[in-house]
Amino acid sequence: MKITDLEIDGFGVWNNLTLTNLSRRITVFYGPNEAGKTTVMQFIRSVLYGMSPARRRRYLPPVDGGRPGGALGIVEGELQFRASRIADRGPEDLGRVVCTASDGATSGDRLLREALGDVDEPTYTNVFAVSLDEIQQLGTLSGTKAAEYVYRLTSGLDRVSLYDVIQELQASRTALLSEAPAGPQASRIVSLVARRDQLRADVDRLREQNRLWSQLAVKIKELDDEIAAVESQVRKAEHHARTIEIAVGLKTNWRKREKLNEQLDLLSGRVKLPADAIERLNAINADVEKHQRQADVLQGQRHQLRDEAERLGINELLVRNAARIDALGEQRDWLMSLQRQQQDLEQEAKQYEARFGSEQKRLAEALGVKDAARLRDLSESDFEALQPQIDALKAAQRRLESAQRDLEALTESERSLRTQIETAIIGGESHGLPMDLQEASNLVARLRKRLSVEQRLEQARQHEVELEQQSHDLLDDQVMPLWLFGWLLATFIIGALMLGVWALVPSSPFGKYGGLVALVGVGGAAFAWVFKYFADDAAAEKLDACQRQMEVVAKQIAELEREKQQVNGELPMTDGSVVLRLQAAERHLVELESVLPVEAQRKQAGGEVGTAEARVDQAQRELNQMLAHWKAAIAALGLPESIDPQRLLCVTDRYGQLAELEARARHRRDEAAARQREHATLVRRIRELAEEVGCVLKPKAHGPQGPVAKPAGDLRGASEGKPAAGAKTYIVEEKPAAAAAAEATVDPLDQLDHLTSERRRQLGDVERREQLKEKAKELKAEEGKHLQTIATLKRRRAAMFQAAGCEDEQQYRMLAADQHQAALLANQRDGVTREIAAAIGRHEPEEVFAQLLSPDSIGALDQMWEQATADLDQRQANLKELAQRRGELHREQTVLAQDRSLAERQLDLSVVETQLAEARDDWRRHAAVSRVLERIRADYEAHRQPETLAEASRYMAKLTAGQYTRIWTPLAHDELLVDTVGGESLPVEVLSRGTREQLFLSVRLALAAMYARRGVNLPMVLDDVLVNFDAERARRAAEVMCEFAAAGHQLLLFTCHEHMWDMFIQLEADCRRLPMRRGAPIAAVAAVAEAPPAPAPPVEKPKKKPRRQPAPKSTPAATRPAAVYEYPFVERIIEEPLRARRASKSDAETAAPDPVDAEPSEFHEYSFEAAAADEPHAGADHALAYIVNADAELARRAAKTRASGAAAYRWTDHLAPRSA
């Protein structure tokens, strides 16, 4: 199951949150503290398993509103659906699940339960969902509690441990047999034995005559034991003889392999070269020659570019001041604008002064003041004091105008309503329609009824015509068509003839088929008669039905005619179509209905007209009162009362404009002065820059050409150092002071244009020089690359010689030739070894044959074969003789058994013995299972840990860089042990907090992988599980999670650390930031810079037999110089998780790092190889007599398991992607 998207309608702090296109591998969500990460994880649990009371108390109702719940997009194989859960039906509601398929079909929670694979919520919480709370809980536990917590996680919360099974078996055995004395508390077997002994004493008194039968039984039992011992010896003798026989056949190949090993030993002990070593050496030599030629060509090109750059002449002062020249060049338009602005501002100032005088004169005339200077006595505040009264006058005037407009509008509205009513009444009278609304409504109803009667009458008449036509057709059908009648008549005649020929003619031409032909004839005649009868009857029935319908329709027409006459009597006598009359009546009815509200509106409009007239009178009185106040205020200022307020308001505005004109004139004078100062500043900067770079124009006193510049060849001392060769500068010729004063000054724009043109010319030369420099740098860099490549190739070649232990190339080539010869010999030896292994098969280990084929005993193999054959024949003869003796005794015992005189005591004794045998069998079974479990436990603790712990061990090794290599548990104790790289087993309580969390994470990943192999592949949700990891282990944990997700598992990881988010981005995972909630922006967190791990030095391939050693501890490696070349074929040796336990020395040297065949887990191939004779011999009643049968049963099961392919495992990385 994979989650593709989620949508939260309302849950906790989230509202209308949508996350789409989630990766099917790993998705990392970043968000700061209190961003709602844990809320999203709890939402996923809630949708999958419901709103539990704990989650409801914490997350519901939503903080920001919304429907409580949301939906998840889920993909399960080929099925894609959307599961939504809304919990709005009460405080105890878990939420109703609705699953919507891709085709829109909806259903209950069936699809969700099938996708979950019947995994309940506790299992999902303990395996697939890891939150920060669990990490914190693990950190707060003591060492012992933390160890117990992790152990219970590995053994499962819903399973019984093997240790509990062993304890239960021990208790059952104690109940069956214990050392307690006889009595009420005695065990079952002891009680039964006491009862048996008592019964035997009673029986012995009654069967003294049967002692001979008992003696025979004892002898038979002894013979059975002796035969069993002899059979065991015979099997051993057969096995030994077969072993010697195989050894005799292996002598030739064994000696051949020893010779090949001796030759290989002479060639061994030297460094192993790769297969393509000579090809690599030749390629390096060719690359060195090629790069050397290219480096020489590039060096010549670079020297040519340097000479060309030296031939360019550049004025350095001008180049250094290019930015200043460009800046002044950009000010050229501004300089010209300053000149124009200065002239325009002076002209505008003069215009404003003239307007000020004329405006002052006009204002005095407008106010009726003869002396214009007297206007200065009236301040602007005096005019502003009149402003409220002017505003009040305007408001009164506006109110009067508004009241008048309202009065006119209401009058017009009343007039239009009156006209509308009169129009409606006149239209109805012209058509003769009633003016009353009720009468008009009744008229419309009668007209509609009249129209409906006419329509039904027309339909009935059409139906009558159709029935009449149908009756004519049915009347014609009463006579059968001639062609059909002819066919029926012919069928009847032919059938009658066939029947007559069969009945009347004895020698019928039909022969033995006469009866069948007659039967066919009878059937044909009967069919013709029946068909004729039913056809006539059906035609008559149809005609009768049609006539009955005609009668019904005639009655309906008569009834409709009467109803039509009745309706016509109710309607007034008028001419014209009923449809037109109905339409006119309906329109008239609509007009009458619309007149009713219009009449009410007209009455309301009449009242509003009276109100509007009162408002007009009130506004007129207010306006008169305001005019009286205005005249008093004007007289107080000494102005004539005849001044109109509107005119005074215009004069007031003009008075303010008068002050504004004066201020504008003064402002223009100030701006003109400022422009003059800016212009002078720019001119001074241009002149100083020209003098500094030596490009001053020489002014011309005469002639229309204007100023010209005189170039100078060399200018010494103008700048620091000497200028570049070919640099051009400009000087000003010295003249007497009188002549210089008489000359005109140089135009600053011409001087600026001259500087700009020189700057562009010099810029081209500088760009050319820079291009040459860049090209020279590129050539030098390329040359350096070739030289560096040459040095690298030489170091690689030297490293190859050094790794091979050779001083020069000749020794290296000789070593490669010797290695090729050794490879050929090794192939021959491997072929001989395969033949030896095929001959041995599974009979005995190769070490047994190595002893037999040693130089000391290989010559005596034939003699040993003869002795083994003779011994086997002797033992088989003894077995045959013992079997004959046992048969004779059985016959004698059978004769004695014919006397059946057993009593009640003997019957009781048999019952007790049966119970005792059953109790012993139960004890034996319990003891056998206990013994087997004890043996399995010993092997289990060493080699066969559970699949979950083995997988967790691989994760732990990756997370800790090989520091901890194995996680296992002894079955006799409820604890976990962790093996370090040095082989030390540590309990969980001594581990650090971070290492415990890594162990916790490893076990969770292994459990999830185990469930996935069982077909339950649910997404894992991890909330800040890396919070206590250091930077290096966090990076390794991120890589392990990405590999785990690549194997087909989906991970949803939440983190509040941005550097962890960046690590997953580097691993190309699907990384997202949680969206903002409540408008709060997410603060950017500075990424934590981590130093990259130092590269480990190359590890040479071991020369001796590799031993099972743990990976080295992660210690800081010394920084390798950049010049050291890592030889390509010296690869780092990574030890496989499991090695073959019985790999020979030759196999270890030549084995490739292919996947190693794993030993089967549990006891797929487990068998107890100890023979039955190795156990202490005991009688039939001994408790350990079960071992032989148990060993045989386990061996049989192991063989059956191997035959069914259950042990065909290969150890491959479980993180590799698997196909479905």
Coordinates of C-alpha atoms in Angstrom, one line a residue, residues 208-485:
E208 CA 2.5 -68.8 38.8
Q209 CA 1.8 -71.3 36.1
N210 CA 2.5 -68.8 33.4
R211 CA 6.1 -67.9 34.4
L212 CA 7.4 -69.8 31.4
W213 CA 5.6 -67.4 29.1
S214 CA 7.3 -64.5 31.0
Q215 CA 10.7 -66.1 30.6
L216 CA 10.1 -66.4 26.9
A217 CA 9.1 -62.8 26.7
V218 CA 12.3 -61.8 28.5
K219 CA 14.4 -63.8 26.1
I220 CA 12.6 -62.3 23.1
K221 CA 13.2 -58.8 24.6
E222 CA 16.9 -59.6 25.0
L223 CA 17.1 -60.9 21.5
D224 CA 15.3 -57.7 20.2
D225 CA 17.9 -55.5 21.9
E226 CA 20.7 -57.7 20.6
I227 CA 19.3 -57.6 17.0
A228 CA 18.9 -53.8 17.3
A229 CA 22.6 -53.5 18.3
V230 CA 23.7 -55.8 15.5
E231 CA 21.6 -53.9 12.9
S232 CA 23.3 -50.7 14.0
Q233 CA 26.7 -52.4 13.6
V234 CA 25.7 -53.6 10.1
R235 CA 24.7 -50.1 9.0
K236 CA 28.0 -48.7 10.3
A237 CA 29.9 -51.5 8.5
E238 CA 28.1 -50.7 5.2
H239 CA 28.8 -47.0 5.6
H240 CA 32.5 -47.7 6.3
A241 CA 32.8 -50.0 3.3
R242 CA 31.2 -47.4 1.0
T243 CA 33.6 -44.8 2.3
I244 CA 36.6 -46.9 1.5
E245 CA 35.2 -47.8 -1.9
I246 CA 34.8 -44.1 -2.8
A247 CA 38.3 -43.4 -1.6
V248 CA 39.7 -46.1 -3.9
G249 CA 38.0 -44.4 -6.9
L250 CA 39.4 -41.0 -5.9
K251 CA 43.1 -41.9 -5.8
T252 CA 43.9 -40.7 -9.4
N253 CA 42.2 -37.3 -9.2
W254 CA 43.5 -36.8 -5.7
R255 CA 47.1 -37.2 -6.7
K256 CA 46.5 -35.0 -9.8
R257 CA 45.1 -32.2 -7.6
E258 CA 48.1 -32.4 -5.2
K259 CA 50.5 -32.0 -8.1
L260 CA 48.5 -28.9 -9.4
N261 CA 48.6 -27.5 -5.8
E262 CA 52.4 -27.9 -5.7
Q263 CA 52.7 -26.0 -9.0
L264 CA 50.4 -23.2 -7.8
D265 CA 52.3 -22.9 -4.5
L266 CA 55.5 -22.2 -6.6
L267 CA 53.7 -19.3 -8.4
S268 CA 51.8 -18.0 -5.3
G269 CA 52.9 -15.4 -2.8
R270 CA 53.1 -12.6 -5.4
V271 CA 50.7 -9.7 -6.0
K272 CA 47.8 -10.6 -8.1
L273 CA 47.4 -8.4 -11.2
P274 CA 44.0 -7.7 -12.9
A275 CA 43.3 -9.4 -16.2
D276 CA 43.8 -6.3 -18.3
A277 CA 47.0 -5.0 -16.6
I278 CA 49.1 -5.0 -19.8
E279 CA 46.3 -3.3 -21.8
R280 CA 46.2 -0.6 -19.1
L281 CA 50.0 -0.1 -19.2
N282 CA 50.0 0.3 -23.0
A283 CA 47.1 2.8 -22.8
I284 CA 49.0 4.9 -20.2
N285 CA 52.1 5.0 -22.3
A286 CA 50.1 6.1 -25.4
D287 CA 48.3 8.8 -23.4
V288 CA 51.5 10.3 -22.1
E289 CA 52.9 10.7 -25.6
K290 CA 49.7 12.3 -26.9
H291 CA 49.4 14.8 -24.0
Q292 CA 53.1 15.8 -24.3
R293 CA 52.6 16.7 -28.0
Q294 CA 49.5 18.8 -27.3
A295 CA 51.3 20.7 -24.4
D296 CA 54.1 21.8 -26.7
V297 CA 51.7 23.1 -29.4
L298 CA 49.8 25.1 -26.7
Q299 CA 53.0 26.7 -25.3
G300 CA 54.0 28.1 -28.8
Q301 CA 50.5 29.6 -29.3
R302 CA 50.7 31.3 -25.9
H303 CA 54.0 33.0 -26.7
Q304 CA 52.6 34.4 -29.9
L305 CA 49.7 36.0 -28.0
R306 CA 52.0 37.6 -25.5
D307 CA 54.0 39.3 -28.3
E308 CA 50.9 40.6 -29.9
A309 CA 49.7 42.1 -26.6
E310 CA 53.0 43.9 -26.1
R311 CA 52.6 45.7 -29.5
L312 CA 49.4 47.5 -28.3
G313 CA 49.9 51.1 -26.9
I314 CA 47.4 52.1 -24.2
N315 CA 47.1 55.3 -22.1
E316 CA 46.9 53.9 -18.6
L317 CA 45.7 57.2 -17.1
L318 CA 42.8 57.4 -19.5
V319 CA 41.9 53.7 -18.9
R320 CA 42.0 54.1 -15.1
N321 CA 39.7 57.1 -15.3
A322 CA 37.3 55.5 -17.9
A323 CA 34.5 55.2 -15.3
R324 CA 34.8 59.0 -14.5
I325 CA 34.7 59.8 -18.2
D326 CA 31.6 57.6 -18.7
A327 CA 29.9 59.2 -15.7
L328 CA 30.6 62.7 -17.1
G329 CA 29.5 61.5 -20.6
E330 CA 26.2 60.5 -19.1
Q331 CA 25.9 64.0 -17.7
R332 CA 26.2 65.7 -21.1
D333 CA 22.4 65.9 -21.6
W334 CA 22.1 67.1 -18.1
L335 CA 24.7 69.9 -18.7
M336 CA 22.8 71.0 -21.8
S337 CA 19.5 70.8 -19.8
L338 CA 21.0 73.0 -17.1
Q339 CA 21.8 75.7 -19.6
R340 CA 18.3 75.6 -21.0
Q341 CA 16.6 75.4 -17.5
Q342 CA 18.6 78.5 -16.3
Q343 CA 17.4 80.5 -19.3
D344 CA 13.8 79.2 -18.9
L345 CA 13.7 79.9 -15.2
E346 CA 14.9 83.5 -15.6
Q347 CA 12.3 84.1 -18.3
E348 CA 9.5 82.5 -16.1
A349 CA 10.5 84.7 -13.2
K350 CA 10.1 87.9 -15.3
Q351 CA 6.7 86.6 -16.5
Y352 CA 5.4 85.9 -13.0
E353 CA 6.4 89.4 -11.8
A354 CA 4.5 91.0 -14.7
R355 CA 1.4 88.9 -14.0
F356 CA 1.6 89.8 -10.3
G357 CA 1.3 93.5 -11.0
S358 CA -1.6 93.2 -13.5
E359 CA -3.5 90.7 -11.3
Q360 CA -3.2 93.0 -8.3
K361 CA -4.7 95.9 -10.3
R362 CA -7.6 93.7 -11.6
L363 CA -8.4 92.4 -8.1
A364 CA -8.8 96.0 -6.7
E365 CA -11.2 96.8 -9.5
A366 CA -13.2 93.7 -8.9
L367 CA -13.6 94.5 -5.1
G368 CA -14.5 98.2 -5.8
V369 CA -11.3 99.5 -4.1
K370 CA -9.9 102.5 -5.9
D371 CA -6.4 102.2 -4.4
A372 CA -4.9 98.8 -5.3
A373 CA -2.3 99.1 -2.5
R374 CA -5.2 99.0 0.0
L375 CA -5.6 95.3 -0.7
R376 CA -2.5 94.7 1.4
D377 CA -4.6 95.7 4.5
L378 CA -6.9 92.8 3.8
S379 CA -5.3 89.6 4.8
E380 CA -6.1 86.2 3.6
S381 CA -7.5 85.3 7.1
D382 CA -10.2 87.9 6.6
F383 CA -11.3 86.2 3.5
E384 CA -11.1 82.8 5.2
A385 CA -13.4 84.1 8.0
L386 CA -16.1 84.7 5.4
Q387 CA -15.7 81.1 4.0
P388 CA -18.1 79.5 6.5
Q389 CA -20.9 81.9 5.7
I390 CA -20.2 81.4 2.0
D391 CA -20.4 77.7 2.5
A392 CA -23.6 78.0 4.4
L393 CA -25.1 80.1 1.6
K394 CA -24.1 77.5 -0.9
A395 CA -25.5 74.7 1.2
A396 CA -28.9 76.5 1.6
Q397 CA -29.0 77.1 -2.2
R398 CA -28.2 73.4 -2.8
R399 CA -30.9 72.3 -0.4
L400 CA -33.5 74.5 -2.1
E401 CA -32.5 73.2 -5.6
S402 CA -32.5 69.6 -4.3
A403 CA -36.1 70.1 -2.8
Q404 CA -37.3 71.5 -6.1
R405 CA -35.8 68.6 -8.1
D406 CA -37.4 66.1 -5.7
L407 CA -40.8 67.9 -6.1
E408 CA -40.6 67.7 -9.8
A409 CA -39.6 64.0 -9.8
L410 CA -42.4 63.0 -7.5
T411 CA -45.0 65.0 -9.5
E412 CA -43.8 63.3 -12.7
S413 CA -44.0 59.8 -11.0
E414 CA -47.5 60.4 -9.8
R415 CA -48.5 61.5 -13.3
S416 CA -47.0 58.4 -15.0
L417 CA -48.8 56.0 -12.5
R418 CA -52.1 57.7 -13.2
T419 CA -51.5 57.3 -16.9
Q420 CA -50.6 53.6 -16.6
I421 CA -53.9 52.9 -14.7
E422 CA -56.0 54.7 -17.2
T423 CA -54.3 52.8 -20.1
A424 CA -55.0 49.4 -18.6
I425 CA -58.7 50.2 -18.0
I426 CA -59.2 51.6 -21.5
G427 CA -57.6 48.5 -23.2
G428 CA -59.9 46.1 -21.4
E429 CA -63.1 48.1 -22.2
S430 CA -62.2 48.1 -26.0
H431 CA -62.2 44.2 -26.0
G432 CA -65.4 43.9 -24.0
L433 CA -63.7 42.3 -21.0
P434 CA -64.8 42.7 -17.4
M435 CA -63.1 45.3 -15.3
D436 CA -63.4 43.3 -12.1
L437 CA -60.4 41.1 -11.3
Q438 CA -62.5 38.1 -10.0
E439 CA -64.7 38.1 -13.1
A440 CA -61.7 38.3 -15.4
S441 CA -60.1 35.3 -13.6
N442 CA -63.3 33.2 -14.0
L443 CA -63.5 34.1 -17.7
V444 CA -59.9 32.9 -18.2
A445 CA -60.8 29.6 -16.4
R446 CA -63.9 29.0 -18.6
L447 CA -62.0 29.7 -21.8
R448 CA -59.2 27.3 -20.8
K449 CA -61.8 24.6 -20.1
R450 CA -63.5 25.3 -23.5
L451 CA -60.1 24.9 -25.2
S452 CA -59.3 21.7 -23.4
V453 CA -62.7 20.2 -24.4
E454 CA -62.1 21.0 -28.0
Q455 CA -58.6 19.4 -28.0
R456 CA -59.9 16.2 -26.4
L457 CA -62.9 16.1 -28.9
E458 CA -60.5 16.4 -31.8
Q459 CA -58.3 13.6 -30.4
A460 CA -61.3 11.3 -30.0
R461 CA -62.5 11.9 -33.5
Q462 CA -59.0 11.1 -34.9
H463 CA -58.9 7.9 -32.8
E464 CA -62.4 7.0 -34.2
V465 CA -61.1 7.4 -37.8
E466 CA -58.1 5.3 -37.0
L467 CA -60.3 2.5 -35.5
E468 CA -62.6 2.6 -38.5
Q469 CA -59.6 2.1 -40.8
Q470 CA -58.3 -0.7 -38.6
S471 CA -61.7 -2.5 -38.6
H472 CA -61.7 -2.5 -42.4
D473 CA -58.2 -4.1 -42.4
L474 CA -59.3 -6.7 -39.8
L475 CA -62.4 -7.5 -41.8
D476 CA -60.2 -8.3 -44.8
D477 CA -58.0 -10.5 -42.6
Q478 CA -61.0 -12.8 -41.7
V479 CA -60.3 -14.6 -45.0
M480 CA -57.0 -16.5 -45.0
P481 CA -54.7 -15.6 -48.0
L482 CA -54.8 -18.1 -50.8
W483 CA -51.1 -18.8 -50.8
L484 CA -51.1 -19.6 -47.1
F485 CA -54.2 -21.8 -47.4

